[in-house]
Amino acid sequence: MTLEEARESAGFEILVPEYLPEGYAFNYSMVSNNSWIAPENQAFETVSLTYENEEGDIISLSETVYETETPEAPIMNSAEEVSINGKEGKYLTLGDMKILNWEIGNIELSLASSLEKDEMLRIAESLRENA
């Protein structure tokens, strides 16, 4: 699905990074909504954006809006605390894969890639709520 199609189908405003490392470009997106099968108060909608470079390296950005409070992922308990535009975030390394989680407004964001921590933070900091 294109970014435009995702924007039309999502029930919230999709945030797009203003910064990407050189060579990366938007590849595709997916929108999923579990409200028709979710137990009460556990519904959510997720938009996944995938960026790729010529070598096939991928940056995956997931944006999720929950109907209620965001559940805590147990794997992130051991994550390092980081600051993203003054907001608390969590950074975790799993082998070659790095994961960065944080929130902007009511959107929980998760960035996953094999990039270095400083590049991931730079991408994260380029995502901003539209005023």
Coordinates of N, CA and C in Angstrom, one line a residue:
M1 N 0.8 -1.2 0.0 CA 0.0 0.0 0.0 C 0.9 1.2 0.0
T2 N 0.5 2.3 -0.7 CA 1.3 3.5 -0.8 C 1.0 4.3 0.5
L3 N 1.8 5.3 0.7 CA 1.7 6.2 1.9 C 0.3 6.9 1.8
E4 N -0.1 7.3 0.6 CA -1.3 8.0 0.5 C -2.5 7.1 0.8
E5 N -2.4 5.8 0.4 CA -3.5 4.9 0.7 C -3.6 4.6 2.2
A6 N -2.4 4.5 2.8 CA -2.3 4.3 4.3 C -3.0 5.5 5.0
R7 N -2.6 6.7 4.5 CA -3.2 7.9 5.2 C -4.7 7.9 5.1
E8 N -5.3 7.5 3.9 CA -6.7 7.5 3.7 C -7.4 6.4 4.6
S9 N -6.7 5.3 4.8 CA -7.3 4.2 5.5 C -7.1 4.2 7.0
A10 N -6.1 4.9 7.5 CA -5.8 5.0 8.9 C -6.7 5.9 9.6
G11 N -7.1 5.6 10.9 CA -8.0 6.4 11.7 C -7.2 7.5 12.5
F12 N -6.0 7.7 12.2 CA -5.2 8.7 12.9 C -4.2 9.3 11.9
E13 N -3.6 10.4 12.3 CA -2.6 11.0 11.4 C -1.3 10.3 11.5
I14 N -0.8 9.8 10.3 CA 0.5 9.1 10.3 C 1.6 10.1 10.3
L15 N 2.6 9.8 11.2 CA 3.8 10.6 11.3 C 4.9 10.0 10.4
V16 N 5.5 10.9 9.6 CA 6.5 10.4 8.7 C 7.9 11.1 9.0
P17 N 9.0 10.3 9.1 CA 10.3 10.9 9.4 C 10.7 12.0 8.4
E18 N 11.2 13.1 8.9 CA 11.7 14.1 8.0 C 13.2 13.8 7.6
Y19 N 13.8 12.9 8.5 CA 15.2 12.5 8.2 C 15.3 11.0 8.0
L20 N 15.9 10.6 7.0 CA 16.3 9.2 6.7 C 17.8 9.2 6.3
P21 N 18.5 8.1 6.7 CA 19.9 8.0 6.3 C 20.0 8.0 4.7
E22 N 21.1 8.5 4.2 CA 21.2 8.5 2.8 C 21.0 7.1 2.1
G23 N 20.3 7.1 1.0 CA 20.0 5.9 0.3 C 18.7 5.2 0.7
Y24 N 18.1 5.6 1.8 CA 16.8 5.0 2.1 C 15.7 5.7 1.5
A25 N 14.7 4.9 1.1 CA 13.5 5.5 0.5 C 12.3 4.7 0.9
F26 N 11.1 5.3 0.9 CA 9.8 4.6 1.3 C 9.6 3.4 0.3
N27 N 9.3 2.3 0.9 CA 9.0 1.1 0.1 C 7.5 0.8 0.1
Y28 N 7.0 0.5 1.3 CA 5.5 0.2 1.4 C 5.0 0.4 2.8
S29 N 3.7 0.4 2.9 CA 3.1 0.5 4.2 C 1.9 -0.5 4.4
M30 N 1.6 -0.7 5.6 CA 0.4 -1.6 5.9 C -0.4 -1.0 7.0
V31 N -1.7 -1.2 7.0 CA -2.5 -0.7 8.1 C -3.3 -1.9 8.6
S32 N -3.3 -2.1 9.9 CA -4.1 -3.2 10.5 C -4.9 -2.6 11.7
N33 N -6.0 -3.2 11.9 CA -6.9 -2.8 12.9 C -7.5 -4.1 13.5
N34 N -7.4 -4.3 14.8 CA -7.9 -5.5 15.4 C -9.2 -5.3 16.1
S35 N -9.9 -4.1 16.0 CA -11.1 -3.8 16.8 C -12.2 -4.8 16.6
W36 N -12.3 -5.5 15.5 CA -13.3 -6.5 15.3 C -13.1 -7.8 16.0
I37 N -11.9 -8.1 16.5 CA -11.6 -9.3 17.2 C -11.1 -9.1 18.6
A38 N -10.8 -7.8 18.9 CA -10.1 -7.5 20.2 C -11.1 -7.6 21.4
P39 N -10.6 -8.1 22.5 CA -11.5 -8.0 23.7 C -11.7 -6.5 24.0
E40 N -12.8 -6.3 24.8 CA -13.1 -4.9 25.1 C -11.9 -4.1 25.7
N41 N -11.8 -2.9 25.3 CA -10.7 -2.0 25.7 C -9.3 -2.4 25.3
Q42 N -9.2 -3.4 24.4 CA -7.8 -3.7 23.9 C -7.7 -3.5 22.4
A43 N -8.6 -2.8 21.8 CA -8.5 -2.6 20.4 C -7.4 -1.6 20.0
F44 N -6.8 -1.8 18.9 CA -5.7 -0.9 18.4 C -5.7 -0.9 16.9
E45 N -5.1 0.2 16.4 CA -4.8 0.3 15.0 C -3.3 0.6 14.8
T46 N -2.7 -0.1 13.9 CA -1.3 0.0 13.6 C -1.0 0.3 12.2
V47 N -0.1 1.3 11.9 CA 0.4 1.6 10.6 C 1.8 1.3 10.6
S48 N 2.3 0.4 9.7 CA 3.7 0.1 9.5 C 4.2 0.7 8.2
L49 N 5.3 1.4 8.4 CA 6.0 2.1 7.2 C 7.3 1.4 7.1
T50 N 7.7 1.0 5.9 CA 8.9 0.3 5.6 C 9.8 1.1 4.6
Y51 N 11.0 1.4 5.0 CA 11.9 2.1 4.1 C 13.1 1.1 3.8
E52 N 13.7 1.2 2.6 CA 14.7 0.3 2.2 C 15.8 1.0 1.4
N53 N 17.0 0.5 1.5 CA 18.1 1.0 0.6 C 18.4 0.0 -0.4
E54 N 19.3 0.3 -1.3 CA 19.7 -0.5 -2.4 C 20.3 -1.9 -2.0
E55 N 20.9 -1.9 -0.8 CA 21.5 -3.1 -0.3 C 20.5 -4.0 0.3
G56 N 19.2 -3.6 0.4 CA 18.2 -4.4 1.0 C 18.0 -4.2 2.5
D57 N 18.8 -3.2 3.1 CA 18.6 -2.9 4.5 C 17.3 -2.2 4.7
I58 N 16.6 -2.6 5.8 CA 15.3 -2.1 6.1 C 15.2 -1.3 7.4
I59 N 14.4 -0.2 7.3 CA 14.0 0.6 8.5 C 12.5 0.4 8.6
S60 N 12.1 -0.2 9.7 CA 10.6 -0.4 9.9 C 10.1 0.5 11.0
L61 N 9.1 1.3 10.7 CA 8.5 2.2 11.7 C 7.0 1.8 11.9
S62 N 6.7 1.4 13.1 CA 5.3 1.1 13.4 C 4.7 2.1 14.3
E63 N 3.5 2.5 14.0 CA 2.8 3.5 14.8 C 1.4 2.9 15.2
T64 N 1.2 2.9 16.5 CA 0.0 2.2 17.0 C -0.8 3.1 17.9
V65 N -2.1 3.1 17.7 CA -3.0 3.9 18.6 C -3.9 2.8 19.3
Y66 N -3.8 2.8 20.7 CA -4.6 1.9 21.5 C -5.9 2.7 22.0
E67 N -7.0 1.9 22.1 CA -8.2 2.5 22.6 C -8.0 2.9 24.1
T68 N -7.2 2.1 24.8 CA -6.9 2.3 26.2 C -5.4 2.5 26.4
E69 N -5.0 2.3 27.6 CA -3.5 2.5 27.9 C -2.7 1.5 27.1
T70 N -1.5 2.0 26.7 CA -0.6 1.2 26.0 C 0.0 0.1 26.8
P71 N -0.1 -1.2 26.4 CA 0.5 -2.3 27.1 C 2.0 -2.2 27.1
E72 N 2.7 -2.6 28.2 CA 4.1 -2.6 28.2 C 4.6 -4.0 27.7
A73 N 5.6 -3.9 26.8 CA 6.1 -5.1 26.3 C 7.2 -5.6 27.2
P74 N 7.1 -6.8 27.8 CA 8.1 -7.3 28.7 C 9.5 -7.3 28.2
I75 N 9.8 -7.5 26.9 CA 11.1 -7.5 26.4 C 11.8 -6.1 26.6
M76 N 11.0 -5.1 26.6 CA 11.6 -3.7 26.8 C 12.0 -3.4 28.2
N77 N 11.7 -4.3 29.2 CA 12.1 -4.0 30.6 C 13.6 -3.9 30.7
S78 N 14.4 -4.6 29.9 CA 15.8 -4.5 30.0 C 16.4 -3.4 29.1
A79 N 15.6 -2.6 28.5 CA 16.0 -1.6 27.5 C 16.6 -0.4 28.2
E80 N 17.5 0.2 27.5 CA 18.2 1.4 28.0 C 17.2 2.6 27.8
E81 N 17.1 3.5 28.8 CA 16.2 4.7 28.7 C 17.0 5.7 27.9
V82 N 16.3 6.3 27.0 CA 16.8 7.4 26.1 C 15.8 8.6 26.1
S83 N 16.3 9.7 25.6 CA 15.4 10.9 25.5 C 15.3 11.2 24.0
I84 N 14.0 11.4 23.6 CA 13.7 11.7 22.2 C 12.9 13.0 22.2
N85 N 13.5 14.1 21.8 CA 12.8 15.4 21.9 C 12.2 15.7 23.3
G86 N 12.9 15.3 24.3 CA 12.5 15.5 25.7 C 11.5 14.5 26.2
K87 N 11.2 13.5 25.4 CA 10.2 12.5 25.9 C 11.0 11.2 26.1
E88 N 10.5 10.4 27.1 CA 11.2 9.2 27.5 C 11.0 8.1 26.4
G89 N 12.1 7.4 26.1 CA 12.0 6.3 25.1 C 12.8 5.2 25.6
K90 N 12.8 4.0 24.9 CA 13.5 2.9 25.3 C 14.3 2.4 24.1
Y91 N 15.5 2.0 24.3 CA 16.4 1.5 23.2 C 16.9 0.1 23.6
L92 N 16.8 -0.8 22.6 CA 17.2 -2.2 22.9 C 17.9 -2.8 21.7
T93 N 19.0 -3.5 22.0 CA 19.7 -4.2 20.9 C 19.5 -5.7 21.0
L94 N 19.0 -6.3 19.9 CA 18.8 -7.8 19.9 C 19.7 -8.3 18.7
G95 N 20.9 -8.6 19.0 CA 21.8 -9.0 17.9 C 22.1 -7.9 17.0
D96 N 21.8 -8.0 15.7 CA 22.0 -7.0 14.7 C 20.9 -6.0 14.7
M97 N 19.7 -6.4 15.3 CA 18.5 -5.6 15.2 C 18.5 -4.6 16.4
K98 N 18.2 -3.4 16.2 CA 18.0 -2.4 17.3 C 16.5 -1.9 17.2
I99 N 16.0 -1.7 18.4 CA 14.6 -1.3 18.6 C 14.5 -0.1 19.4
L100 N 13.7 0.9 19.0 CA 13.5 2.1 19.7 C 12.0 2.3 19.9
N101 N 11.6 2.5 21.1 CA 10.1 2.7 21.4 C 10.0 4.0 22.1
W102 N 8.9 4.8 21.7 CA 8.6 6.0 22.4 C 7.1 6.4 22.0
E103 N 6.6 7.4 22.6 CA 5.3 7.9 22.3 C 5.3 9.4 21.9
I104 N 4.4 9.7 21.0 CA 4.1 11.1 20.6 C 2.6 11.2 20.7
G105 N 2.2 12.0 21.6 CA 0.7 12.1 21.9 C 0.1 10.8 22.2
N106 N -0.9 10.3 21.5 CA -1.5 9.0 21.8 C -1.0 7.9 20.9
I107 N 0.1 8.2 20.1 CA 0.7 7.2 19.2 C 1.9 6.6 19.8
E108 N 1.9 5.3 19.9 CA 3.1 4.6 20.3 C 3.9 4.2 19.1
L109 N 5.2 4.6 19.1 CA 6.1 4.4 17.9 C 7.1 3.4 18.2
S110 N 7.4 2.5 17.3 CA 8.5 1.6 17.4 C 9.3 1.6 16.1
L111 N 10.6 1.8 16.2 CA 11.5 1.9 15.1 C 12.5 0.7 15.2
A112 N 12.6 0.0 14.1 CA 13.5 -1.2 14.2 C 14.4 -1.2 12.9
S113 N 15.7 -1.4 13.1 CA 16.6 -1.5 12.0 C 17.9 -2.0 12.5
S114 N 18.9 -2.1 11.6 CA 20.2 -2.5 12.0 C 21.2 -1.3 12.1
L115 N 20.6 -0.1 12.0 CA 21.4 1.1 12.1 C 22.0 1.3 13.5
E116 N 23.0 2.2 13.5 CA 23.5 2.6 14.8 C 22.6 3.4 15.6
K117 N 22.8 3.4 17.0 CA 21.9 4.1 17.9 C 21.7 5.6 17.5
D118 N 22.8 6.3 17.2 CA 22.7 7.7 16.9 C 21.8 8.0 15.7
E119 N 21.9 7.1 14.7 CA 21.1 7.3 13.5 C 19.6 7.0 13.8
M120 N 19.4 6.0 14.6 CA 18.0 5.7 15.0 C 17.4 6.9 15.8
L121 N 18.1 7.5 16.7 CA 17.7 8.6 17.5 C 17.4 9.8 16.5
R122 N 18.3 10.0 15.5 CA 18.1 11.1 14.6 C 16.8 10.9 13.8
I123 N 16.5 9.7 13.4 CA 15.2 9.4 12.7 C 14.1 9.7 13.6
A124 N 14.1 9.2 14.8 CA 13.1 9.3 15.8 C 12.8 10.8 16.1
E125 N 13.9 11.6 16.2 CA 13.7 13.0 16.6 C 13.1 13.8 15.4
S126 N 13.2 13.2 14.2 CA 12.6 13.9 13.0 C 11.1 13.7 12.9
L127 N 10.6 12.8 13.7 CA 9.1 12.6 13.7 C 8.5 13.5 14.7
R128 N 7.6 14.3 14.2 CA 6.9 15.3 15.1 C 5.4 15.3 14.9
E129 N 4.7 15.6 15.9 CA 3.3 15.9 15.8 C 3.1 17.1 15.0
N130 N 2.1 17.1 14.1 CA 1.7 18.3 13.4 C 1.0 19.2 14.3
A131 N 1.4 20.4 14.4 CA 0.9 21.4 15.3 C -0.5 21.9 14.9

